[in-house]
């Protein structure tokens, strides 16, 4: 069955009790038993809930996975997956990963004596060299966030030894554009808060696998750790996921047009988008992915503070954390999504104060381009200023106040 058909029909049988065509929101924490242990497969909603079950069936069908275990957020899913590890285990992880993942690993899990090696996973020999006898997981995010580099999933799978798991964060591509399980990954994780839900109105996460034993462990962790997806959120995410195919096509179409528009401007220094022929891994992206997605990053000519000016001036592109909704967003990774990564580490990864990330929505593309054009034009005089490097403290007027200064939390 086509992806678009699965998105609408998988898990959507009419309600057994009433015939309701759309899966109801089963807002119940518990279920009445007719005799001790005699129930209809549900006893407590942390363990199972019909609305959540329907979403899990739907998402498993989209990812073509035998199992989907849903969580209250992407990080809830990550907490469960990393709870498959034990003290003393080691993980090799992409050095250009989501800031919240970095924080979970370095601030929490390292205290449990799980160790992490962050490597540039586009460098296959470097990954091979990072693998140790106690390595239990390779943790991949591709395209990477926010630099949009592409990690070769097949090459990573080829490196793994028996007993090691390859985990792929498929949030950026969604199953519409990329199928890591088919390439040999053991577990796929999603922040369903992003494209899968697609409307920036619900938080959720999912872990998918074809391995029955891993699925059983994740089920145990789902009922044990408590990052429980509520039936309301499950309903919203399921409703959003029905249009995933149409939305992803539009996100990509708009993003391609915007990437070309940006690449042609003299006052834009670099555009990072795997769909551009100039992207260093464009060929790998073409073979590994069925589309290039809706996220673009860029640096501008001029001082780094120009990025802050542009972020302040866009109107349709809302200045906000997150990504993957129908509405376009602009984000300053160094001070927003990736603020929990130390500055030296950020600079090493290219996440400078001059970098902007766009989550291209599905509005009319001419309106989106006009919005970016006016913000770039209004600041293009700054492009002539060649003072590279940090924000200029001698010229505070050029620096807008930072809401997130000090304690970025995402
Ligand atoms: C947002 C995000 C997460 C975390 O998901 P939440 O739903 O915010 O907990 C993980 N990975 C990636 C790539 C993300 O963008």
Coordinates of C-alpha atoms and ligand atoms in Angstrom, one line a residue:
X1 CA 0.0 0.0 0.0
X2 CA 1.1 3.5 -0.7
X3 CA 2.6 5.6 2.1
X4 CA -0.2 8.1 1.7
X5 CA -2.8 5.3 2.1
X6 CA -1.1 3.8 5.1
X7 CA -0.9 7.3 6.7
X8 CA -4.7 7.5 6.6
X9 CA -5.8 4.0 7.2
X10 CA -3.3 2.1 9.4
X11 CA -4.6 1.8 12.9
X12 CA -7.9 3.5 12.0
X13 CA -10.4 0.7 12.2
X14 CA -13.9 1.9 13.3
X15 CA -14.3 2.0 17.0
X16 CA -15.5 -1.4 18.2
X17 CA -17.9 -0.1 20.8
X18 CA -19.6 2.7 18.8
X19 CA -18.5 2.4 15.1
X20 CA -16.9 5.9 15.4
X21 CA -14.9 6.3 12.1
X22 CA -12.1 8.3 13.8
X23 CA -10.3 6.7 16.8
X24 CA -11.8 8.4 19.9
X25 CA -9.7 10.1 22.6
X26 CA -9.9 7.4 25.3
X27 CA -9.4 9.8 28.2
X28 CA -9.2 7.2 30.9
X29 CA -6.4 6.2 33.2
X30 CA -7.9 2.9 34.2
X31 CA -10.3 0.1 32.9
X32 CA -13.0 -1.8 34.8
X33 CA -12.4 -5.5 35.1
X34 CA -15.3 -8.0 35.3
X35 CA -13.4 -10.3 37.5
X36 CA -9.8 -10.1 38.8
X37 CA -7.6 -10.1 35.7
X38 CA -10.6 -10.4 33.4
X39 CA -10.3 -7.3 31.1
X40 CA -10.2 -6.4 27.4
X41 CA -6.4 -6.1 27.1
X42 CA -6.3 -2.8 29.0
X43 CA -5.7 -2.3 32.7
X44 CA -3.9 1.0 33.1
X45 CA -3.1 3.8 30.6
X46 CA 0.6 4.0 31.3
X47 CA 0.7 0.4 30.1
X48 CA -1.7 0.7 27.2
X49 CA -4.4 3.0 25.9
X50 CA -6.5 2.5 22.7
X51 CA -5.8 6.0 21.3
X52 CA -2.0 5.5 21.8
X53 CA -2.2 2.0 20.4
X54 CA -3.8 3.3 17.2
X55 CA -1.1 5.9 16.8
X56 CA 1.6 3.2 17.3
X57 CA 0.0 1.0 14.6
X58 CA -0.1 4.0 12.3
X59 CA 3.5 5.1 12.8
X60 CA 4.8 1.5 12.6
X61 CA 3.0 1.2 9.2
X62 CA 4.7 4.4 8.0
X63 CA 8.2 3.4 9.2
X64 CA 7.5 -0.2 7.9
X65 CA 8.5 -1.4 11.3
X66 CA 7.1 -4.4 13.1
X67 CA 6.9 -2.4 16.4
X68 CA 6.4 1.2 17.4
X69 CA 6.5 2.3 21.1
X70 CA 5.2 5.8 21.6
X71 CA 6.4 8.3 24.3
X72 CA 5.5 11.7 25.6
X73 CA 8.3 13.4 23.6
X74 CA 11.3 12.6 21.4
X75 CA 13.5 12.8 24.5
X76 CA 11.2 10.4 26.3
X77 CA 11.8 7.9 23.5
X78 CA 15.6 8.6 23.7
X79 CA 15.5 8.1 27.5
X80 CA 13.9 4.7 27.0
X81 CA 16.3 3.7 24.2
X82 CA 19.4 4.7 26.2
X83 CA 17.9 2.8 29.2
X84 CA 18.7 -0.3 27.2
X85 CA 22.4 0.5 28.1
X86 CA 24.2 -0.4 31.4
X87 CA 26.8 1.3 33.4
X88 CA 30.2 0.8 31.7
X89 CA 28.8 0.8 28.2
X90 CA 30.0 3.2 25.5
X91 CA 28.2 5.0 22.7
X92 CA 29.6 6.5 19.5
X93 CA 27.5 9.5 18.5
X94 CA 27.4 12.0 15.7
X95 CA 29.2 15.2 16.8
X96 CA 26.5 17.3 15.2
X97 CA 23.5 16.1 17.0
X98 CA 20.3 17.7 18.5
X99 CA 21.2 19.9 21.5
X100 CA 18.8 18.0 23.8
X101 CA 20.3 14.7 22.9
X102 CA 23.7 16.1 23.7
X103 CA 22.5 17.3 27.0
X104 CA 20.8 13.9 27.9
X105 CA 24.1 12.1 27.1
X106 CA 26.6 14.5 28.8
X107 CA 24.6 15.9 31.7
X108 CA 22.6 12.8 32.7
X109 CA 23.9 9.5 31.3
X110 CA 27.6 10.2 31.9
X111 CA 26.8 10.3 35.6
X112 CA 25.6 6.7 35.3
X113 CA 29.1 5.8 33.9
X114 CA 27.9 5.4 30.3
X115 CA 30.5 7.0 28.1
X116 CA 30.2 8.8 24.8
X117 CA 32.5 9.6 21.9
X118 CA 31.3 12.4 19.7
X119 CA 32.8 11.9 16.2
X120 CA 32.2 13.4 12.7
X121 CA 30.2 10.4 11.4
X122 CA 30.7 11.5 7.8
X123 CA 34.3 10.3 8.4
X124 CA 33.9 6.5 8.3
X125 CA 37.4 5.6 9.4
X126 CA 37.0 8.0 12.4
X127 CA 33.9 6.2 13.5
X128 CA 35.7 2.8 13.1
X129 CA 38.5 4.1 15.3
X130 CA 36.1 5.3 17.9
X131 CA 34.4 1.9 18.4
X132 CA 35.7 0.1 21.5
X133 CA 35.1 -3.4 22.9
X134 CA 32.4 -1.9 25.3
X135 CA 30.7 0.1 22.5
X136 CA 27.0 -0.9 22.6
X137 CA 25.4 1.8 20.3
X138 CA 26.1 3.9 17.3
X139 CA 23.8 6.9 17.6
X140 CA 23.2 8.6 14.2
X141 CA 21.2 11.7 13.3
X142 CA 21.0 12.3 9.5
X143 CA 20.8 14.9 8.1
X144 CA 22.6 16.4 11.1
X145 CA 21.2 19.3 13.0
X146 CA 21.8 22.1 12.2
X147 CA 24.6 21.6 9.6
X148 CA 22.6 19.3 7.4
X149 CA 25.5 16.9 6.8
X150 CA 24.6 13.4 5.6
X151 CA 25.7 10.3 7.4
X152 CA 25.9 7.1 5.4
X153 CA 23.6 4.8 7.3
X154 CA 24.7 1.7 5.3
X155 CA 28.4 2.4 6.0
X156 CA 27.6 2.8 9.8
X157 CA 25.7 -0.5 9.8
X158 CA 28.6 -2.2 8.2
X159 CA 30.9 -1.1 11.1
X160 CA 28.8 -2.6 13.8
X161 CA 29.8 -5.8 15.6
X162 CA 27.4 -8.4 17.1
X163 CA 25.7 -7.0 20.2
X164 CA 26.0 -3.4 19.0
X165 CA 22.9 -1.4 18.0
X166 CA 22.6 1.2 15.3
X167 CA 20.1 3.9 16.4
X168 CA 18.9 6.5 13.8
X169 CA 17.1 9.7 14.7
X170 CA 14.8 10.0 11.7
X171 CA 13.1 13.2 12.8
X172 CA 14.3 15.5 10.0
X173 CA 13.5 13.1 7.1
X174 CA 10.5 11.3 8.5
X175 CA 9.7 7.8 7.0
X176 CA 8.4 9.6 4.0
X177 CA 12.0 10.5 2.9
X178 CA 14.2 7.9 4.6
X179 CA 13.9 4.3 5.8
X180 CA 16.8 3.5 8.2
X181 CA 15.4 0.1 9.3
X182 CA 15.5 -1.0 5.6
X183 CA 19.2 0.1 5.5
X184 CA 20.0 -2.2 8.5
X185 CA 19.5 0.1 11.5
X186 CA 18.1 -1.6 14.7
X187 CA 16.1 1.3 16.1
X188 CA 14.6 4.4 14.7
X189 CA 13.7 7.3 17.0
X190 CA 11.4 10.2 16.2
X191 CA 10.5 13.4 17.8
X192 CA 6.8 13.3 16.7
X193 CA 6.6 16.8 17.9
X194 CA 8.1 17.9 14.6
X195 CA 7.0 16.7 11.1
X196 CA 5.0 13.7 12.2
X197 CA 2.6 15.8 14.2
X198 CA 3.3 18.7 11.9
X199 CA 1.2 21.4 13.4
X200 CA 3.4 22.6 16.4
X201 CA 0.5 21.8 18.7
X202 CA 1.5 18.5 20.4
X203 CA 4.6 16.8 21.8
X204 CA 5.4 13.1 21.3
X205 CA 8.1 10.6 20.4
X206 CA 8.4 7.2 19.1
X207 CA 10.9 4.3 19.0
X208 CA 10.5 1.8 16.1
X209 CA 12.2 -1.6 15.5
X210 CA 11.8 -4.9 13.7
X211 CA 13.5 -6.8 16.5
X212 CA 11.0 -8.5 18.8
X213 CA 13.4 -8.7 21.8
X214 CA 14.3 -5.0 21.6
X215 CA 10.6 -4.1 21.2
X216 CA 9.8 -6.1 24.4
X217 CA 12.5 -4.2 26.3
X218 CA 11.2 -0.9 25.0
X219 CA 7.6 -1.9 26.1
X220 CA 8.9 -2.6 29.6
X221 CA 10.6 0.8 29.6
X222 CA 7.5 2.5 28.3
X223 CA 5.5 1.4 31.3
X224 CA 8.4 1.8 33.7
X225 CA 10.0 5.1 33.0
X226 CA 6.8 7.1 32.9
X227 CA 7.3 9.3 29.8
X228 CA 3.7 8.4 28.9
X229 CA 2.1 9.9 25.8
X230 CA -1.4 11.2 26.7
X231 CA -4.4 10.1 24.7
X232 CA -5.0 13.8 23.7
X233 CA -1.5 14.2 22.3
X234 CA -1.8 10.7 20.6
X235 CA -5.0 11.9 18.9
X236 CA -3.4 15.1 17.6
X237 CA -0.3 13.4 16.4
X238 CA -2.3 10.7 14.6
X239 CA -4.5 13.4 13.0
X240 CA -1.4 15.3 11.9
X241 CA 0.4 12.2 10.6
X242 CA -2.5 11.4 8.2
X243 CA -1.2 14.3 6.0
X244 CA 2.5 13.6 6.3
X245 CA 3.0 12.7 2.6
X246 CA 1.4 15.9 1.3
X247 CA 3.1 18.1 3.8
X248 CA 6.6 16.6 3.3
X249 CA 6.2 17.1 -0.5
X250 CA 5.3 20.8 0.0
X251 CA 8.0 21.3 2.7
X252 CA 10.6 20.0 0.2
X253 CA 9.3 21.9 -2.8
X254 CA 9.4 25.2 -0.8
X255 CA 12.8 24.4 0.7
X256 CA 14.3 23.7 -2.7
X257 CA 13.1 27.0 -4.1
X258 CA 14.3 28.9 -1.0
X259 CA 17.7 27.2 -1.0
X260 CA 18.2 28.3 -4.7
X261 CA 17.0 31.8 -3.9
X262 CA 19.5 32.1 -1.0
X263 CA 22.4 30.5 -2.9
X264 CA 22.0 33.1 -5.6
X265 CA 22.3 36.1 -3.3
X266 CA 25.7 37.7 -3.0
X267 CA 25.1 38.7 0.6
X268 CA 24.5 35.1 1.7
X269 CA 27.8 33.4 2.5
X270 CA 26.9 29.7 2.7
X271 CA 23.7 27.7 2.2
X272 CA 23.5 24.2 3.8
X273 CA 20.8 22.1 2.1
X274 CA 21.3 18.5 0.8
X275 CA 19.1 19.2 -2.2
X276 CA 21.7 21.7 -3.7
X277 CA 24.1 20.2 -6.1
X278 CA 26.8 22.2 -4.3
X279 CA 26.2 20.3 -1.1
X280 CA 29.3 18.1 -0.5
X281 CA 27.2 15.0 0.0
X282 CA 24.4 15.7 -2.5
X283 CA 25.0 12.3 -4.2
X284 CA 24.8 10.4 -1.0
X285 CA 21.6 12.3 -0.1
X286 CA 20.1 11.4 -3.5
X287 CA 20.7 7.7 -2.9
X288 CA 19.9 7.4 0.8
X289 CA 16.9 9.7 1.0
X290 CA 13.8 9.9 -1.2
X291 CA 13.7 13.7 -0.7
X292 CA 15.8 16.4 0.9
X293 CA 13.4 17.7 3.5
X294 CA 12.5 21.1 4.7
X295 CA 15.4 22.4 6.8
X296 CA 18.0 24.8 5.5
X297 CA 20.9 26.5 7.4
X298 CA 22.8 29.5 6.2
X299 CA 25.5 31.9 7.1
X300 CA 25.4 35.5 5.9
X301 CA 28.1 37.9 4.7
X302 CA 29.0 40.6 7.2
X303 CA 29.4 40.4 10.9
X304 CA 27.8 37.5 12.8
X305 CA 25.4 40.0 14.5
X306 CA 23.7 40.3 11.1
X307 CA 22.2 36.9 11.7
X308 CA 20.4 38.3 14.8
X309 CA 19.1 41.2 12.8
X310 CA 17.7 39.0 10.1
X311 CA 16.1 36.7 12.7
X312 CA 14.4 39.7 14.2
X313 CA 13.1 41.1 10.9
X314 CA 11.4 38.1 9.3
X315 CA 7.6 38.2 9.8
X316 CA 6.2 34.9 8.3
X317 CA 9.3 33.0 9.6
X318 CA 8.6 33.2 13.3
X319 CA 11.6 33.3 15.5
X320 CA 11.1 30.1 17.5
X321 CA 12.6 26.9 18.7
X322 CA 11.4 23.6 17.1
X323 CA 10.8 22.7 13.4
X324 CA 8.6 20.6 11.2
X325 CA 5.3 22.5 11.5
X326 CA 3.2 23.8 8.7
X327 CA 4.4 27.3 9.6
X328 CA 7.9 28.5 8.8
X329 CA 10.3 29.2 11.6
X330 CA 13.7 30.8 11.9
X331 CA 16.1 29.8 14.6
X332 CA 19.5 31.0 15.8
X333 CA 21.0 27.6 16.8
X334 CA 24.0 29.0 18.9
X335 CA 21.6 30.9 21.2
X336 CA 18.5 28.7 20.9
X337 CA 18.4 25.0 20.0
X338 CA 22.1 24.4 20.5
X339 CA 22.7 26.7 23.4
X340 CA 23.4 23.8 25.8
X341 CA 26.5 22.9 23.8
X342 CA 29.7 24.7 25.0
X343 CA 30.8 27.5 22.6
X344 CA 34.2 26.0 21.7
X345 CA 32.4 22.8 20.8
X346 CA 29.7 24.7 18.8
X347 CA 32.4 26.6 16.9
X348 CA 34.2 23.4 16.1
X349 CA 31.0 22.1 14.5
X350 CA 30.3 25.2 12.5
X351 CA 27.4 26.4 14.8
X352 CA 28.8 29.9 14.9
X353 CA 26.9 33.0 16.1
X354 CA 26.4 33.8 12.4
X355 CA 24.4 30.6 11.6
X356 CA 20.6 30.7 11.0
X357 CA 18.4 27.6 10.6
X358 CA 15.1 27.8 8.7
X359 CA 12.3 25.3 9.1
X360 CA 10.5 25.9 5.8
X361 CA 6.7 25.6 6.2
X362 CA 4.1 25.0 3.6
X363 CA 2.9 28.6 3.1
X364 CA 3.0 30.0 -0.5
X365 CA 6.6 30.0 -1.5
X366 CA 6.5 33.5 -3.0
X367 CA 5.4 34.9 0.3
X368 CA 8.2 33.1 2.1
X369 CA 10.8 34.3 -0.4
X370 CA 9.5 37.9 -0.1
X371 CA 9.8 37.7 3.7
X372 CA 13.4 36.5 3.6
X373 CA 14.2 39.0 0.9
X374 CA 13.0 42.0 2.9
X375 CA 14.9 40.8 6.0
X376 CA 18.1 40.3 4.0
X377 CA 17.7 43.5 2.0
X378 CA 17.2 45.6 5.2
X379 CA 20.5 44.3 6.6
X380 CA 22.5 44.0 3.4
X381 CA 24.5 47.1 4.3
X382 CA 26.0 45.0 7.1
X383 CA 27.2 42.6 4.5
X384 CA 29.9 45.1 3.5
X385 CA 31.3 45.2 7.0
X386 CA 34.0 42.6 7.1
X387 CA 34.6 42.5 10.9
X388 CA 34.5 38.7 11.3
X389 CA 34.0 37.0 14.5
X390 CA 32.1 37.7 17.7
X391 CA 29.4 40.2 18.2
X392 CA 30.9 43.7 18.6
X393 CA 30.6 44.9 22.2
X394 CA 31.7 48.4 21.1
X395 CA 28.5 48.7 19.0
X396 CA 25.7 47.4 21.3
X397 CA 23.0 49.0 19.1
X398 CA 23.7 46.4 16.5
X399 CA 23.0 43.7 19.0
X400 CA 19.4 43.0 19.9
X401 CA 18.6 41.8 23.4
X402 CA 18.7 38.0 23.7
X403 CA 15.8 36.5 25.4
X404 CA 17.6 33.2 26.0
X405 CA 20.9 34.6 27.2
X406 CA 22.4 32.7 30.1
X407 CA 20.2 29.7 30.3
X408 CA 19.1 28.3 26.9
X409 CA 17.0 25.3 27.7
X410 CA 16.3 23.6 24.5
Ligands
LIG1 C1 13.2 18.0 18.8 C2 14.2 16.9 18.5 C3 14.4 15.9 19.4 C4 13.7 15.9 20.8 O1 12.3 15.7 20.7 P1 11.3 16.4 21.7 O2 10.0 15.9 21.2 O3 11.5 17.8 21.7 O4 11.6 15.8 23.0 C5 15.2 14.8 19.1 N1 15.9 14.8 17.9 C6 15.7 15.8 17.0 C7 16.4 15.7 15.7 C8 14.8 16.8 17.2 O5 14.7 17.8 16.3

